[in-house]
Amino acid sequence: MSRLNRILFALIAFIASLPQVNAQVKPAIPINTAVENVQKYFSVYPVEKVHLHFDKPYYAVGDTLWFKTYLNTNLFNYASSKVAYVEVINGRDSLIQTMRIPLKNGGGFGQLVLDPQFYAQDNYRFRAYTKWMMNFDLDYYFNKVLTVGDAINKKLGAQVSFAPDGSRTKTTMQFRSKDGKLLAKRKLTWEANDGWDAFDKGKAETDEMGRVVLNLSNKEREKFKKGRIVVKLEDGETLVGNYPLANALWDADVQFFPEGGDLIAGLSKKVAFKAVESSGKGAKVKGKIIDSKKKEVATFADLGMGMGSFSMVPQPGETYKAVVSFENGTEKTFDLPAVVENKLNVIYVSQDAESINIGLVTNETYFKQIEGRPYYIFGQLNGHLVYAAQVSIKNSAVSIKVPLSELPNGIVQLTLISPDGQPLSERLVYVQPQQLIDIKISTDKPSYAKKDLVKLKLNLNNYLDSIPATYSVSVIDETKVPFNDDEERGIVSNMLVNSDLKGYVEKPNYYFNPKNENRLEALDALMMTQGFRRFDYKDLIQGKLPTVRYMPEEGIVISGTLRDNTGKLQNNAGLLLTIPGAAIKRDAYTDPQGRFIFDKLVFNDSLKATVNARSNPNYRSLVINMDPTEFPRIDDTNAYKSAAIYNIDENLSAYLDNSKKEFRTSTLIEEVVVTQKVESKQTSKDFSALSGLSMPEHRIDGSRLNGCNVLTMCLNTILTGITYDSNTLKYYITRNYNQGSRVPVQFFLNGMPIDENSLNSIQIPDIEGIEIFLRDDLGTVRNVYQNDGVVSIITKKEKKQPRMTMAQIEAMLPKSNVIDFNPLGYVKTRKFYVPKYSTAESKATSDYRTTVYWNPDVNVVKNGEVNLEFYNADGVGKYKVVVEGNDLGGNVGRQVYYYDVK
């Protein structure tokens, strides 16, 4: 029996056996009506989850990043998304790249070259989602921070540490050159800014060890959150480095969460706590609970990641405080929630193989007020209503068993609801009654030599109804890429836990590692302290369903509206789409609303497309209006930014040292004498008005505008990180626009300011490049033009041109009935290179690879056995094999295996 059928069967059985209530008291909303209304939502609003498996946990500039995209859905009677989106967002919340990934059987894959022209040393957040997921909260997108070091371009290395010093922060920095030498006795200037204005600055000189101590003022603490310290150091040339200040000011907060939501007077309750440092990571703590008379009533200590729990019996009219000691010696006091008397809570008691045992509890005083009243208990798991019961309160403690054996794995959300549909109390419980996908890994030998052939065998037992499954395999040299696997966001922890919780989950694999003895206790503390709000029961019970704007995508869609030049909609008019690079030639006709659509398209990114309406008799008067592609806003407060690694040079030292060797070996060539004169390209630095700007976040080559008829229409799609507002006819930095800012971008043409109305007067073939500046650290442009960001358009240097013919002039005139554009296509995939060392000559070469093998497209055969072969690299030590998998039934699996290379 499939999982969905099991769930529906179980739910019917639950409802059929609902406990009866006293005849005198009837709920305002009958249980059958409540269940029916809630089930409407769950049956027509599928839950889609996305996961990314990367070949390794961090990278260096110049690497190729390989990834597999997994889609997990809870319903099987609808056409799930066939397209996923993967975005790359840098440490300053600027969108760097968007990739479109085709999905087949719940999986897709791609790669990203970390081109030194566009990527620098930073913490990059990878965000993944489907269009269907855009209907719901951003918190449920896949988010993961990958740190990228730089062993190629970065000329200034630094190690930074912070320490409190009264009203200032003592900042110690040690600088090294590109080759690792200490930069002693070097003069420098520094400035601390919030991205715009400097709030502290000064001059200094390094000591004999390349160190310098700076004292930053703490007066404007809020500016530290997004602030950076910019250093300019003289070493024959000016070396510039900038470093985040997010961890400069240490602080911590501790929150307390009584089980079920309330501290009920006279009732023994379990209270969970979560201690979080200003970095967003858990803080190691211990402490005690005292009452108003400073009497100690409980003690506690965290289990790890700053979380834990304790029990206490709160007294009526009493107040409680927690005295918390942190690892750095700081002691703080926090208030516990107020004690209440008139509450009913749902609590978790225990679970076994057959059921979850929960209770409804209150004190004797409130029990007398609600005796005999009916309440509802709803249980929801991964978008399925798996339990529904109506309970009459006959005692101050009511015991309930929720059948467990037929449920899928994941988080059960148990909610106590009043008879009029108001949620009163909630408890999350993790359950795993079903086996994970069984993945067994073995090698033909327990240990190998360098460059030996490895024969890897996988036994993939996809046990449920022989549903199609897909897997990915990564093999890395862990000596060169050391990483604690507890920190990893694997497919099991992601699909079963992270994807259902709001906020940052630290060390997600910790809860699934059998070596961690307290993992289940820690997991329950996580269930009590983390947010969960995919929907509002109050609205669902009343039959209010959320609005849907986006449907699951079957493929790439190009659409728009056709009008004539008076604005009249054109019905039954023909349009032709051509994408020569993908051999696509397709026609479509407009509907009565003038709408046209080309759907289920398949083509790679960066291909030129044309939509043509010239087949119509009145084509000269027709105007094509293309639909813009909508993407979600950049959530610059995303909690997963807490996973960022600081002091990258130090933390990734082993990997970056190896990257230098790999880069020299695989990239550098013998000296070449160039005799031809190379024409240098102009940049914004060539114009005095823009010389104070730093490096542009993006540069768009003029060749990308080939075929563009109307410059403004093309700018709307190619300006990365910029949003066009059709109401104000202005351009804005996307991240600030989404936060409500309406300060526009300033355009420049060859260093001269221009307004938006002048853009279409620029001859498109004359454009050499467009540079986008999302920041103005020194304010050299912003202070003059009161702008937010700069778009600098640079034209080619004038050359003597022959006189143009009339045909050439007509060709340059914008045409409204023919639109040329570059739509976002699918990422162009390539195969991971696996070298062969079958001869002595081939083994004589150097192989510094860190990812030894990557296969994102492993499919299950009939007997579940897969045999793979690859050769080791030069590294010795432990090699780590990671296999992740997902099937169309929603089952997931992950396995880690090690072998030795000597």
PDB file of C-alpha atoms in Angstrom, residues 437-581:
ATOM      1  CA  ILE A 437      15.933   4.215   2.147  1.00  0.00           C
ATOM      2  CA  ASP A 438      18.488   1.515   2.818  1.00  0.00           C
ATOM      3  CA  ILE A 439      21.834   2.464   1.257  1.00  0.00           C
ATOM      4  CA  LYS A 440      24.771   0.095   1.595  1.00  0.00           C
ATOM      5  CA  ILE A 441      28.258   1.116   0.380  1.00  0.00           C
ATOM      6  CA  SER A 442      31.262  -1.145  -0.077  1.00  0.00           C
ATOM      7  CA  THR A 443      34.605  -1.090  -1.903  1.00  0.00           C
ATOM      8  CA  ASP A 444      36.595  -3.954  -3.370  1.00  0.00           C
ATOM      9  CA  LYS A 445      39.445  -3.255  -0.916  1.00  0.00           C
ATOM     10  CA  PRO A 446      39.599  -1.647   2.561  1.00  0.00           C
ATOM     11  CA  SER A 447      42.592   0.517   1.591  1.00  0.00           C
ATOM     12  CA  TYR A 448      44.327   1.718  -1.555  1.00  0.00           C
ATOM     13  CA  ALA A 449      47.426   3.442  -2.865  1.00  0.00           C
ATOM     14  CA  LYS A 450      47.490   6.798  -4.595  1.00  0.00           C
ATOM     15  CA  LYS A 451      45.889   6.780  -8.062  1.00  0.00           C
ATOM     16  CA  ASP A 452      44.596   3.227  -7.538  1.00  0.00           C
ATOM     17  CA  LEU A 453      41.406   2.115  -9.234  1.00  0.00           C
ATOM     18  CA  VAL A 454      38.485   1.987  -6.784  1.00  0.00           C
ATOM     19  CA  LYS A 455      35.520  -0.281  -7.442  1.00  0.00           C
ATOM     20  CA  LEU A 456      32.587   1.079  -5.471  1.00  0.00           C
ATOM     21  CA  LYS A 457      29.441  -0.996  -5.013  1.00  0.00           C
ATOM     22  CA  LEU A 458      26.090   0.491  -3.966  1.00  0.00           C
ATOM     23  CA  ASN A 459      23.101  -1.553  -2.850  1.00  0.00           C
ATOM     24  CA  LEU A 460      20.119   0.795  -3.024  1.00  0.00           C
ATOM     25  CA  ASN A 461      17.054  -0.827  -1.516  1.00  0.00           C
ATOM     26  CA  ASN A 462      14.156   1.348  -2.649  1.00  0.00           C
ATOM     27  CA  TYR A 463      11.632  -0.778  -0.809  1.00  0.00           C
ATOM     28  CA  LEU A 464       8.311   1.059  -1.270  1.00  0.00           C
ATOM     29  CA  ASP A 465       6.217  -0.105  -4.235  1.00  0.00           C
ATOM     30  CA  SER A 466       9.234  -0.001  -6.571  1.00  0.00           C
ATOM     31  CA  ILE A 467       8.764   3.760  -6.971  1.00  0.00           C
ATOM     32  CA  PRO A 468      11.400   5.435  -9.204  1.00  0.00           C
ATOM     33  CA  ALA A 469      14.309   6.873  -7.261  1.00  0.00           C
ATOM     34  CA  THR A 470      17.409   8.912  -8.015  1.00  0.00           C
ATOM     35  CA  TYR A 471      20.735   9.151  -6.188  1.00  0.00           C
ATOM     36  CA  SER A 472      23.951  11.162  -6.146  1.00  0.00           C
ATOM     37  CA  VAL A 473      27.454  10.096  -5.109  1.00  0.00           C
ATOM     38  CA  SER A 474      30.335  12.263  -3.960  1.00  0.00           C
ATOM     39  CA  VAL A 475      33.851  11.105  -3.070  1.00  0.00           C
ATOM     40  CA  ILE A 476      36.260  13.635  -1.544  1.00  0.00           C
ATOM     41  CA  ASP A 477      39.733  13.572  -0.046  1.00  0.00           C
ATOM     42  CA  GLU A 478      38.792  14.540   3.511  1.00  0.00           C
ATOM     43  CA  THR A 479      42.405  15.222   4.485  1.00  0.00           C
ATOM     44  CA  LYS A 480      42.312  18.200   2.127  1.00  0.00           C
ATOM     45  CA  VAL A 481      38.666  19.015   2.882  1.00  0.00           C
ATOM     46  CA  PRO A 482      38.265  18.440   6.636  1.00  0.00           C
ATOM     47  CA  PHE A 483      34.683  18.882   7.804  1.00  0.00           C
ATOM     48  CA  ASN A 484      32.526  17.758  10.703  1.00  0.00           C
ATOM     49  CA  ASP A 485      29.665  15.798   9.135  1.00  0.00           C
ATOM     50  CA  ASP A 486      27.353  16.892  11.972  1.00  0.00           C
ATOM     51  CA  GLU A 487      27.483  20.371  10.412  1.00  0.00           C
ATOM     52  CA  GLU A 488      26.213  19.088   7.058  1.00  0.00           C
ATOM     53  CA  ARG A 489      22.655  19.684   5.869  1.00  0.00           C
ATOM     54  CA  GLY A 490      22.069  16.244   4.380  1.00  0.00           C
ATOM     55  CA  ILE A 491      18.962  15.116   2.564  1.00  0.00           C
ATOM     56  CA  VAL A 492      17.563  13.241   5.584  1.00  0.00           C
ATOM     57  CA  SER A 493      17.931  16.094   8.063  1.00  0.00           C
ATOM     58  CA  ASN A 494      16.754  18.598   5.450  1.00  0.00           C
ATOM     59  CA  MET A 495      13.652  16.819   4.137  1.00  0.00           C
ATOM     60  CA  LEU A 496      12.495  15.469   7.511  1.00  0.00           C
ATOM     61  CA  VAL A 497      13.398  18.361   9.843  1.00  0.00           C
ATOM     62  CA  ASN A 498      14.927  21.569   8.439  1.00  0.00           C
ATOM     63  CA  SER A 499      12.421  22.066   5.636  1.00  0.00           C
ATOM     64  CA  ASP A 500       9.543  22.182   8.140  1.00  0.00           C
ATOM     65  CA  LEU A 501      11.118  24.538  10.671  1.00  0.00           C
ATOM     66  CA  LYS A 502      11.616  28.269  10.582  1.00  0.00           C
ATOM     67  CA  GLY A 503      14.960  29.683  11.595  1.00  0.00           C
ATOM     68  CA  TYR A 504      18.503  28.374  11.535  1.00  0.00           C
ATOM     69  CA  VAL A 505      19.049  24.757  12.521  1.00  0.00           C
ATOM     70  CA  GLU A 506      22.630  24.372  13.663  1.00  0.00           C
ATOM     71  CA  LYS A 507      24.434  21.062  13.017  1.00  0.00           C
ATOM     72  CA  PRO A 508      21.384  19.411  11.412  1.00  0.00           C
ATOM     73  CA  ASN A 509      23.092  16.042  10.880  1.00  0.00           C
ATOM     74  CA  TYR A 510      23.882  15.873  14.603  1.00  0.00           C
ATOM     75  CA  TYR A 511      20.342  14.605  15.260  1.00  0.00           C
ATOM     76  CA  PHE A 512      20.771  11.681  12.840  1.00  0.00           C
ATOM     77  CA  ASN A 513      24.264  10.570  13.831  1.00  0.00           C
ATOM     78  CA  PRO A 514      23.998   7.457  16.070  1.00  0.00           C
ATOM     79  CA  LYS A 515      27.396   8.321  17.581  1.00  0.00           C
ATOM     80  CA  ASN A 516      25.765  11.267  19.402  1.00  0.00           C
ATOM     81  CA  GLU A 517      24.214   9.588  22.447  1.00  0.00           C
ATOM     82  CA  ASN A 518      21.973  12.519  23.382  1.00  0.00           C
ATOM     83  CA  ARG A 519      20.756  13.174  19.823  1.00  0.00           C
ATOM     84  CA  LEU A 520      17.115  12.225  20.479  1.00  0.00           C
ATOM     85  CA  GLU A 521      16.933  14.363  23.611  1.00  0.00           C
ATOM     86  CA  ALA A 522      18.553  17.237  21.685  1.00  0.00           C
ATOM     87  CA  LEU A 523      16.113  16.715  18.813  1.00  0.00           C
ATOM     88  CA  ASP A 524      13.157  17.012  21.182  1.00  0.00           C
ATOM     89  CA  ALA A 525      14.612  20.265  22.546  1.00  0.00           C
ATOM     90  CA  LEU A 526      14.768  21.492  18.947  1.00  0.00           C
ATOM     91  CA  MET A 527      11.091  20.557  18.484  1.00  0.00           C
ATOM     92  CA  MET A 528      10.163  22.694  21.490  1.00  0.00           C
ATOM     93  CA  THR A 529      12.199  25.771  20.552  1.00  0.00           C
ATOM     94  CA  GLN A 530      11.901  26.142  16.763  1.00  0.00           C
ATOM     95  CA  GLY A 531       9.114  27.889  14.850  1.00  0.00           C
ATOM     96  CA  PHE A 532       6.631  26.014  12.631  1.00  0.00           C
ATOM     97  CA  ARG A 533       3.909  27.903  10.736  1.00  0.00           C
ATOM     98  CA  ARG A 534       3.127  26.655   7.225  1.00  0.00           C
ATOM     99  CA  PHE A 535      -0.557  27.615   7.581  1.00  0.00           C
ATOM    100  CA  ASP A 536      -3.150  29.061   9.978  1.00  0.00           C
ATOM    101  CA  TYR A 537      -5.578  26.516  11.421  1.00  0.00           C
ATOM    102  CA  LYS A 538      -8.006  29.286  12.325  1.00  0.00           C
ATOM    103  CA  ASP A 539      -8.504  30.207   8.678  1.00  0.00           C
ATOM    104  CA  LEU A 540      -8.548  26.607   7.457  1.00  0.00           C
ATOM    105  CA  ILE A 541     -11.231  25.495   9.899  1.00  0.00           C
ATOM    106  CA  GLN A 542     -13.388  28.386   8.710  1.00  0.00           C
ATOM    107  CA  GLY A 543     -12.847  27.327   5.110  1.00  0.00           C
ATOM    108  CA  LYS A 544     -10.542  30.217   4.151  1.00  0.00           C
ATOM    109  CA  LEU A 545      -7.922  29.007   1.697  1.00  0.00           C
ATOM    110  CA  PRO A 546      -4.821  31.005   0.712  1.00  0.00           C
ATOM    111  CA  THR A 547      -4.549  32.622  -2.725  1.00  0.00           C
ATOM    112  CA  VAL A 548      -2.351  30.902  -5.281  1.00  0.00           C
ATOM    113  CA  ARG A 549      -0.397  33.003  -7.803  1.00  0.00           C
ATOM    114  CA  TYR A 550       1.998  30.425  -9.207  1.00  0.00           C
ATOM    115  CA  MET A 551       1.308  26.928 -10.455  1.00  0.00           C
ATOM    116  CA  PRO A 552       3.832  24.078 -10.669  1.00  0.00           C
ATOM    117  CA  GLU A 553       5.882  24.546 -13.814  1.00  0.00           C
ATOM    118  CA  GLU A 554       5.941  21.875 -16.517  1.00  0.00           C
ATOM    119  CA  GLY A 555       8.811  23.580 -18.315  1.00  0.00           C
ATOM    120  CA  ILE A 556      10.007  26.980 -19.475  1.00  0.00           C
ATOM    121  CA  VAL A 557       7.202  29.352 -20.426  1.00  0.00           C
ATOM    122  CA  ILE A 558       7.413  32.464 -22.599  1.00  0.00           C
ATOM    123  CA  SER A 559       4.230  34.528 -22.652  1.00  0.00           C
ATOM    124  CA  GLY A 560       2.864  38.013 -23.123  1.00  0.00           C
ATOM    125  CA  THR A 561       0.109  40.205 -24.529  1.00  0.00           C
ATOM    126  CA  LEU A 562      -0.391  41.553 -28.051  1.00  0.00           C
ATOM    127  CA  ARG A 563      -2.016  44.943 -28.650  1.00  0.00           C
ATOM    128  CA  ASP A 564      -2.110  47.456 -31.435  1.00  0.00           C
ATOM    129  CA  ASN A 565      -0.606  50.902 -31.048  1.00  0.00           C
ATOM    130  CA  THR A 566      -3.924  52.256 -29.706  1.00  0.00           C
ATOM    131  CA  GLY A 567      -3.859  49.715 -26.853  1.00  0.00           C
ATOM    132  CA  LYS A 568      -6.570  47.447 -28.294  1.00  0.00           C
ATOM    133  CA  LEU A 569      -6.143  43.751 -27.465  1.00  0.00           C
ATOM    134  CA  GLN A 570      -5.596  41.509 -30.494  1.00  0.00           C
ATOM    135  CA  ASN A 571      -7.592  38.263 -30.693  1.00  0.00           C
ATOM    136  CA  ASN A 572      -6.526  35.256 -32.794  1.00  0.00           C
ATOM    137  CA  ALA A 573      -3.332  36.967 -33.915  1.00  0.00           C
ATOM    138  CA  GLY A 574      -0.360  34.805 -34.799  1.00  0.00           C
ATOM    139  CA  LEU A 575       3.099  34.980 -33.227  1.00  0.00           C
ATOM    140  CA  LEU A 576       6.254  33.046 -34.009  1.00  0.00           C
ATOM    141  CA  LEU A 577       8.907  32.085 -31.449  1.00  0.00           C
ATOM    142  CA  THR A 578      12.351  31.182 -32.726  1.00  0.00           C
ATOM    143  CA  ILE A 579      15.369  30.116 -30.678  1.00  0.00           C
ATOM    144  CA  PRO A 580      17.982  29.177 -33.310  1.00  0.00           C
ATOM    145  CA  GLY A 581      20.483  27.862 -30.772  1.00  0.00           C
TER     146      GLY A 581
END
